[in-house]
mmCIF file of C-alpha atoms in Angstrom:
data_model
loop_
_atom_site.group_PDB
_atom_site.id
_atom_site.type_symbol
_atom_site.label_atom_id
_atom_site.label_comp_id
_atom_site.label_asym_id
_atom_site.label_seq_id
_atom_site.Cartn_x
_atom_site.Cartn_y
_atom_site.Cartn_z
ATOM 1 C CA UNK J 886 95.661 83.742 126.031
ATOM 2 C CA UNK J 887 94.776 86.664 124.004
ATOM 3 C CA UNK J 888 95.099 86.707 120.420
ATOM 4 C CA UNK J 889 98.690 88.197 119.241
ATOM 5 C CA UNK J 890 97.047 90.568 116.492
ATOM 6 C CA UNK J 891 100.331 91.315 115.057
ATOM 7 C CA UNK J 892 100.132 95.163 116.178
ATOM 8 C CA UNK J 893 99.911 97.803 118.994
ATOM 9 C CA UNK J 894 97.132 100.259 118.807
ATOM 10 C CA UNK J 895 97.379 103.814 120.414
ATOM 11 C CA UNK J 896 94.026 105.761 119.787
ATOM 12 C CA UNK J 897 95.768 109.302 120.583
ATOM 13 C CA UNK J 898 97.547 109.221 117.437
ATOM 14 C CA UNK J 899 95.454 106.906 115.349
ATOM 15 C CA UNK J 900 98.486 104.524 114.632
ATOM 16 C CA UNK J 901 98.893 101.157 114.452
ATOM 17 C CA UNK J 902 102.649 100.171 115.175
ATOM 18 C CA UNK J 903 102.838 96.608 113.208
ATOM 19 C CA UNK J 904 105.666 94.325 114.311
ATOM 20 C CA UNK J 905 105.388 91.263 112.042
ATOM 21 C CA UNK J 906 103.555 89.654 108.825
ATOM 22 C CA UNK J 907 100.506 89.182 110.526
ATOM 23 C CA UNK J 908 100.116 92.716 112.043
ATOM 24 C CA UNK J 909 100.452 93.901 108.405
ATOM 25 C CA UNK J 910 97.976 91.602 106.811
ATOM 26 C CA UNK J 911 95.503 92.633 109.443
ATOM 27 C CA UNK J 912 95.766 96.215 109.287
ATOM 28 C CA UNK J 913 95.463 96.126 105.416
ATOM 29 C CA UNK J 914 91.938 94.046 106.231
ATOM 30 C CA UNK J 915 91.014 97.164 108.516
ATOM 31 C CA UNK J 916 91.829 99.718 105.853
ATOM 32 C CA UNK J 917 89.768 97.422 103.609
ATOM 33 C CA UNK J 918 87.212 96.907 105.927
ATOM 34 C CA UNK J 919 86.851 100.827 105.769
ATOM 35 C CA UNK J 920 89.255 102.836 108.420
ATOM 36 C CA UNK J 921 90.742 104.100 105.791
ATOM 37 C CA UNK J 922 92.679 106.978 107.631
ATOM 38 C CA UNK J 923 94.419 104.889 110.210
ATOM 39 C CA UNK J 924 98.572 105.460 110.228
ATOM 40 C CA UNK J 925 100.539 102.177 109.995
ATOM 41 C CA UNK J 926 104.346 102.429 111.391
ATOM 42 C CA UNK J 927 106.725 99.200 111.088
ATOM 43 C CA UNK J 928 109.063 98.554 113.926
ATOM 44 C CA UNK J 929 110.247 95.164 112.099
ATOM 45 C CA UNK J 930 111.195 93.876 108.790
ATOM 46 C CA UNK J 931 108.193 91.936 107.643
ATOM 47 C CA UNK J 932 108.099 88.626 105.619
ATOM 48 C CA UNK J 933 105.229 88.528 103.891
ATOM 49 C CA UNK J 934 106.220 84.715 101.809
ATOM 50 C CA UNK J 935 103.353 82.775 101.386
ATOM 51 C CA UNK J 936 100.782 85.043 102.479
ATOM 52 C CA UNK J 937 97.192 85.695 100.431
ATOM 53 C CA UNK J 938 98.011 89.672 99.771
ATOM 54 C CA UNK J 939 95.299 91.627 99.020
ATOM 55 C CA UNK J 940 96.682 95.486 98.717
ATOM 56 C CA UNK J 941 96.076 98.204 101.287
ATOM 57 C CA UNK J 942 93.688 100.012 100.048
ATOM 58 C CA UNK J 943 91.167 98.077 97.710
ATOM 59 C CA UNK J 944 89.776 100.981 94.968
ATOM 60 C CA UNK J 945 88.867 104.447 94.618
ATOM 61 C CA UNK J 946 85.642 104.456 97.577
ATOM 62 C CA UNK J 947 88.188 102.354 99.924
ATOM 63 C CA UNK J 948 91.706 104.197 98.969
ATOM 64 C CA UNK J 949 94.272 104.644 102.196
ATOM 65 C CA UNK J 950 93.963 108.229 103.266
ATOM 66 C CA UNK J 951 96.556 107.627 106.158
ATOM 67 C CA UNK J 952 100.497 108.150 106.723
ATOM 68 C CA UNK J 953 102.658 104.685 106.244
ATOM 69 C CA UNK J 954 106.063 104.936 107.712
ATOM 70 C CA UNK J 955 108.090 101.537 106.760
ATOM 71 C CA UNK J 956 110.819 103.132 109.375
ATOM 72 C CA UNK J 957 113.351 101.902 106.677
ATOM 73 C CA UNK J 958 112.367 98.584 107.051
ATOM 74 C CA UNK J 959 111.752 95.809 104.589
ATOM 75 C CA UNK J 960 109.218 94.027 103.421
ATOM 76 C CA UNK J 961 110.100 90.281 101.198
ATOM 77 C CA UNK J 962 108.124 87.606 100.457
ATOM 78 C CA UNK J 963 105.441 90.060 98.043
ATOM 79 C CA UNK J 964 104.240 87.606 95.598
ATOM 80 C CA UNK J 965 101.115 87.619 94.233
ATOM 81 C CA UNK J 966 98.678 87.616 90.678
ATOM 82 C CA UNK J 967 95.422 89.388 90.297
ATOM 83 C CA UNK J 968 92.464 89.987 88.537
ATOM 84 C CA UNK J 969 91.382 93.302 90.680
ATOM 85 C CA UNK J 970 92.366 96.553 88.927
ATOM 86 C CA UNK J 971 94.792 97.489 91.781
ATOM 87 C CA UNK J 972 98.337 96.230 92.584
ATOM 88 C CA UNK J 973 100.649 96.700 94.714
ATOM 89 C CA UNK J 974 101.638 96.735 98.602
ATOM 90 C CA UNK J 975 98.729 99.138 98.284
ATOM 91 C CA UNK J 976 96.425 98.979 95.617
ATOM 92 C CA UNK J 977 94.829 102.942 95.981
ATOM 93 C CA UNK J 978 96.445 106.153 97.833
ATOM 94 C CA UNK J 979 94.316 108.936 98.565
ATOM 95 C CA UNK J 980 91.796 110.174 96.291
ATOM 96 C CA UNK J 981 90.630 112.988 94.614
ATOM 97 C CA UNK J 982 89.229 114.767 97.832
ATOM 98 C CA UNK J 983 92.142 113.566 100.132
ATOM 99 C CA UNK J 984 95.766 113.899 98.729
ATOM 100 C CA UNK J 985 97.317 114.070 101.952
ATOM 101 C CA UNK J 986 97.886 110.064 102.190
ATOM 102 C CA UNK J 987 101.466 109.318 102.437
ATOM 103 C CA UNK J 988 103.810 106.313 101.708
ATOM 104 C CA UNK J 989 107.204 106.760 102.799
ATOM 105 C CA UNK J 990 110.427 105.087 104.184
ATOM 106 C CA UNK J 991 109.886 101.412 102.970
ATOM 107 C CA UNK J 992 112.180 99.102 101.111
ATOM 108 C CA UNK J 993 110.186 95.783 98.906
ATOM 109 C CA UNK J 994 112.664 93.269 98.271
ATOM 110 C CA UNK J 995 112.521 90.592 95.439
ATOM 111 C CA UNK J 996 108.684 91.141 95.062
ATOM 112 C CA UNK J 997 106.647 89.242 92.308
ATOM 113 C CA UNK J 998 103.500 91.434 91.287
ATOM 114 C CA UNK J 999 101.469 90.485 88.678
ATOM 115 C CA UNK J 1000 97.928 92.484 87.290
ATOM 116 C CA UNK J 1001 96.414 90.776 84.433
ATOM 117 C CA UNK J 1002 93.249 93.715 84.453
ATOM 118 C CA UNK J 1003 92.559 95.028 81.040
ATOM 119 C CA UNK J 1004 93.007 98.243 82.066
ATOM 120 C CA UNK J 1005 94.782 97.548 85.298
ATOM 121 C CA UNK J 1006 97.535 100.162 87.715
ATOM 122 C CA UNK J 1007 100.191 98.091 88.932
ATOM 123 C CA UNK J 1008 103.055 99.357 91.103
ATOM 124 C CA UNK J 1009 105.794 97.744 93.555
ATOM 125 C CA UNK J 1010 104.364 100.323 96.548
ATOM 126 C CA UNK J 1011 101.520 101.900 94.708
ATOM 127 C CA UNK J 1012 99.102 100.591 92.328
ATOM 128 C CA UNK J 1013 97.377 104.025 91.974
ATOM 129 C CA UNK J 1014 98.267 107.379 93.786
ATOM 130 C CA UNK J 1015 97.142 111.059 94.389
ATOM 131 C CA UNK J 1016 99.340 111.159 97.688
ATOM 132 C CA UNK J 1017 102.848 111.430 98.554
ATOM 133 C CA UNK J 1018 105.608 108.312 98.091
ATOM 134 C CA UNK J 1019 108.807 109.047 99.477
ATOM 135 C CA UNK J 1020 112.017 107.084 100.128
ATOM 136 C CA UNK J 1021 110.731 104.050 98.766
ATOM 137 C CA UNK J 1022 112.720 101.508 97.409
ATOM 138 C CA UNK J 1023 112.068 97.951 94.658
ATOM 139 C CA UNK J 1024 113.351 95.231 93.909
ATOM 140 C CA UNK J 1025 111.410 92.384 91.851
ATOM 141 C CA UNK J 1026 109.090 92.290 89.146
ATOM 142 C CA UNK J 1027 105.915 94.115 88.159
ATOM 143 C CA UNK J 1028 104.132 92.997 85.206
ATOM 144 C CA UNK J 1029 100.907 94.496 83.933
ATOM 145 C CA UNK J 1030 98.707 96.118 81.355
ATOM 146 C CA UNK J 1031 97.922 99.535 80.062
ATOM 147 C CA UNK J 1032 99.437 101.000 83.660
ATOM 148 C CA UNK J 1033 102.668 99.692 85.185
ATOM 149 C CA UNK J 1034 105.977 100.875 86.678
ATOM 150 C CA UNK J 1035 108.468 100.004 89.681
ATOM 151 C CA UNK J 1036 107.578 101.894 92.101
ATOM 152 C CA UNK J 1037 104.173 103.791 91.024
ATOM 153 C CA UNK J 1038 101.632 102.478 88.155
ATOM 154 C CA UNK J 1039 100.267 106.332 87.874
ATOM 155 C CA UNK J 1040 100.662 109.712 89.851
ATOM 156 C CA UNK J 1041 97.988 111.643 89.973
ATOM 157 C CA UNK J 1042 99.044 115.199 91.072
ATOM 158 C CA UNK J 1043 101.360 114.863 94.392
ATOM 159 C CA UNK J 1044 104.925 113.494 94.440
ATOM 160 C CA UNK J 1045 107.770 111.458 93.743
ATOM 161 C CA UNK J 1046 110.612 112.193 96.382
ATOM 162 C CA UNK J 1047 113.745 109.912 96.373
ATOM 163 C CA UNK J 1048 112.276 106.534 95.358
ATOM 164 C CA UNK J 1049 114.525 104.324 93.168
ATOM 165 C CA UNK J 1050 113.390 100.747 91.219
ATOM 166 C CA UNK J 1051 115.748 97.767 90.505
ATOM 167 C CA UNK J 1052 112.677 95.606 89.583
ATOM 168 C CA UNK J 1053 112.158 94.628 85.898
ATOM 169 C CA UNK J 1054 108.757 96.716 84.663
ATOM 170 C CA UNK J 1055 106.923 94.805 81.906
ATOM 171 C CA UNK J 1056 103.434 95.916 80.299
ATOM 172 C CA UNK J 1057 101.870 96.899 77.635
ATOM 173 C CA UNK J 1058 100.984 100.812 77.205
ATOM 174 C CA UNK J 1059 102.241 103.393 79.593
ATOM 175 C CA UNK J 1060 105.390 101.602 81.213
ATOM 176 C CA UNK J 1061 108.295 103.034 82.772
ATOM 177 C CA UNK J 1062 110.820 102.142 85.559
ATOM 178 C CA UNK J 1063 110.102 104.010 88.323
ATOM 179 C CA UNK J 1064 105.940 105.078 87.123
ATOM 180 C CA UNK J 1065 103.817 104.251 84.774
ATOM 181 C CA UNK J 1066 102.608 107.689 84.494
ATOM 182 C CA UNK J 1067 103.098 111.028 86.172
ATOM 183 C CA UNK J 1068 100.207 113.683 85.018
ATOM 184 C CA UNK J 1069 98.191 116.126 86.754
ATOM 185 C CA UNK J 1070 101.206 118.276 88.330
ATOM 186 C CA UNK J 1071 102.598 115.220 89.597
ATOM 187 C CA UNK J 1072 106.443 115.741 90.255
ATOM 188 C CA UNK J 1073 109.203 113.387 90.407
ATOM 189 C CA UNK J 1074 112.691 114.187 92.541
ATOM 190 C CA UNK J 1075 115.917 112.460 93.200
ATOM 191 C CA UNK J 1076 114.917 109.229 91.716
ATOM 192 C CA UNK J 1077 116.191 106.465 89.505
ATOM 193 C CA UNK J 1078 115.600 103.132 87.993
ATOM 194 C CA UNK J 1079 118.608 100.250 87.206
ATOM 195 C CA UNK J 1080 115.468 97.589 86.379
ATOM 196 C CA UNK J 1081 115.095 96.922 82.515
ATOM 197 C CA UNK J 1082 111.480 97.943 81.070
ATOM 198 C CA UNK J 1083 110.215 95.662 79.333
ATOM 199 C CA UNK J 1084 107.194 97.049 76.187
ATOM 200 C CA UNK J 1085 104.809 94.208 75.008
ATOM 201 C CA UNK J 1086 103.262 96.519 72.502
ATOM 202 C CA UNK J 1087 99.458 96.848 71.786
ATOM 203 C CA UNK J 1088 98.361 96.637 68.576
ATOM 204 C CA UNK J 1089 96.136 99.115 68.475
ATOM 205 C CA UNK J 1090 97.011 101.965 71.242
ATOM 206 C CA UNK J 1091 99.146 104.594 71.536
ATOM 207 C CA UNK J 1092 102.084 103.193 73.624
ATOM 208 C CA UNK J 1093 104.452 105.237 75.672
ATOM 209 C CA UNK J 1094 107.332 104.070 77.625
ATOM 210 C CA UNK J 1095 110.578 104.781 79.609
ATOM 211 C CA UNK J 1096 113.334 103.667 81.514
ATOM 212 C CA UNK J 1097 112.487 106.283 83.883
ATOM 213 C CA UNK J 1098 108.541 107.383 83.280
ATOM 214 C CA UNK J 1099 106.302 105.397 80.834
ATOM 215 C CA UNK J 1100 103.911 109.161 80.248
ATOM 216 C CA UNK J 1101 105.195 112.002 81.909
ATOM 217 C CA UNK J 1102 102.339 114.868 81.783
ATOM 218 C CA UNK J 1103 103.331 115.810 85.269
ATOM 219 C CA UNK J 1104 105.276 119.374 86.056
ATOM 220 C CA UNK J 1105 108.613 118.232 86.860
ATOM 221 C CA UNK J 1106 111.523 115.487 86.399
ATOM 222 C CA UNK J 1107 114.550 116.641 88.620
ATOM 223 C CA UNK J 1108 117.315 114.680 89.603
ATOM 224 C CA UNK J 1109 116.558 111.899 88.495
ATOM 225 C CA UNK J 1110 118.459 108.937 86.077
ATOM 226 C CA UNK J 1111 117.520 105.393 84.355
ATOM 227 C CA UNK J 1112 120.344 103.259 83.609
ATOM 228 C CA UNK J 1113 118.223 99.918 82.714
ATOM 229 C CA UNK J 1114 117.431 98.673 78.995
ATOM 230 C CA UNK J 1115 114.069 99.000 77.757
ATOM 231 C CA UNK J 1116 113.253 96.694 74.825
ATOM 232 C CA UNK J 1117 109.777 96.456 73.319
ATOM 233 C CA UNK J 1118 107.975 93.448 71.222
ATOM 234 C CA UNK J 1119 105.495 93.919 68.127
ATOM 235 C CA UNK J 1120 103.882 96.468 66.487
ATOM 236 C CA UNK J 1121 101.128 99.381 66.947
ATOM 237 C CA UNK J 1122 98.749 101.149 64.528
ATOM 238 C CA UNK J 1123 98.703 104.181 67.208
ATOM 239 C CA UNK J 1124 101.395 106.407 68.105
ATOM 240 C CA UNK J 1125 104.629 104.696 69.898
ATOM 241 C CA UNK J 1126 106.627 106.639 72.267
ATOM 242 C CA UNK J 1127 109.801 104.960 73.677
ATOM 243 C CA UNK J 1128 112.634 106.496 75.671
ATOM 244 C CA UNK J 1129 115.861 106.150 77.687
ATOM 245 C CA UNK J 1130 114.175 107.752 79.933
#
């Protein structure tokens, strides 16, 4: 019997339609492996418990250039710890060359994300993003570095659209609820974090954080609220920024 891969293919539109746990792990290996620009669609809630998760899209050279529709389904069972710079169901979205890569229509449920790089992004759908994120949804934890928020650790340019964050955010420079950081013309619309951010300050950087944005140098915040505490730890010989929202 042929192997069940997990997914249907259909070459005309370049999607792969992924209908449980496995299908998703092994399109994230293709995207890794380098078809970068492949579109993923769930038909299925996907449990992802116990599975080795290494995100969808690896770094900058292998970042997901592609459309991802979770079709409003969810994905549990996200737990993982890393080393790698990248975190999150994917780790890099679009690039500076390609910020037409989309994430949209997914819900994570009681995820565990942890990114113990120096200098690491870490994010409950994106570790790292140029694209689009839309209609995503968090619950969980995401604990980082310099980097880290609910939903997005940083925005580069492109948007924010209706996302929201119940996860509790901990890190230790540019933390906020729903991202990290926004900057570049990034905006943010229609969302809103209930998680509590949590600051373990630096002692020697500038630290910036919010219940809503951790560094917003983006154009816009609209529509959007944070209703979660955010408590910081310790000192810093730099500047310290921290906000409500």
């Amino acid at each position: 019997a042929a192997e069940d891969l997990g997914y249907i293919y259909d070459s005309n539109t370049n999607t792969y339609t992924v209908y449980n746990a496995n299908g998703l792990m092994n399109v994230a290996e293709l995207v890794n492996g380098g078809k970068t620009d492949i579109n993923i669609t769930l038909t299925a809630d996907i449990d992802l418990t116990g599975k080795d998760w290494t995100p969808i899209g690896t770094d900058y050279d292998n970042s997901y250039k592609g459309t991802f529709d979770g079709g409003g389904h969810t994905i549990t069972g996200l737990t993982f710890t890393t080393n790698d710079e990248y975190a999150g169901l994917f780790g890099y979205l679009g690039n500076f060359n390609n910020a037409a890569a989309t994430v949209k229509n997914v819900v994570m449920d009681g995820i565990q994300i942890t990114c113990n790089h120096r200098s690491g992004y870490a994010g409950g759908v994106v570790g790292y993003s140029w694209g689009t994120i839309e209609n995503c949804s968090v619950s969980g934890s995401v604990s980082g570095t310099v980097y880290v928020g609910g939903v997005v650790g940083v925005q580069i340019g492109g948007s924010i659209t209706g996302c929201s964050s119940s996860a509790t955010v901990k890190g230790m420079v540019q933390v906020g609820g729903v991202a990290g950081q926004t900057i570049f013309g990034a905006t943010l619309t229609a969302c809103y974090a209930t998680g509590n951010v949590i600051i373990e300050i630096d002692r020697t950087q500038d630290i910036s954080g919010g219940g809503l944005v951790g560094f917003n140098d983006g154009i816009s915040l609209l529509s959007c609220y944070a209703t979660g505490n955010v408590t910081s730890t310790g000192s810093s010989t730099g500047n310290v920024h921290i906000g409500g929202l």
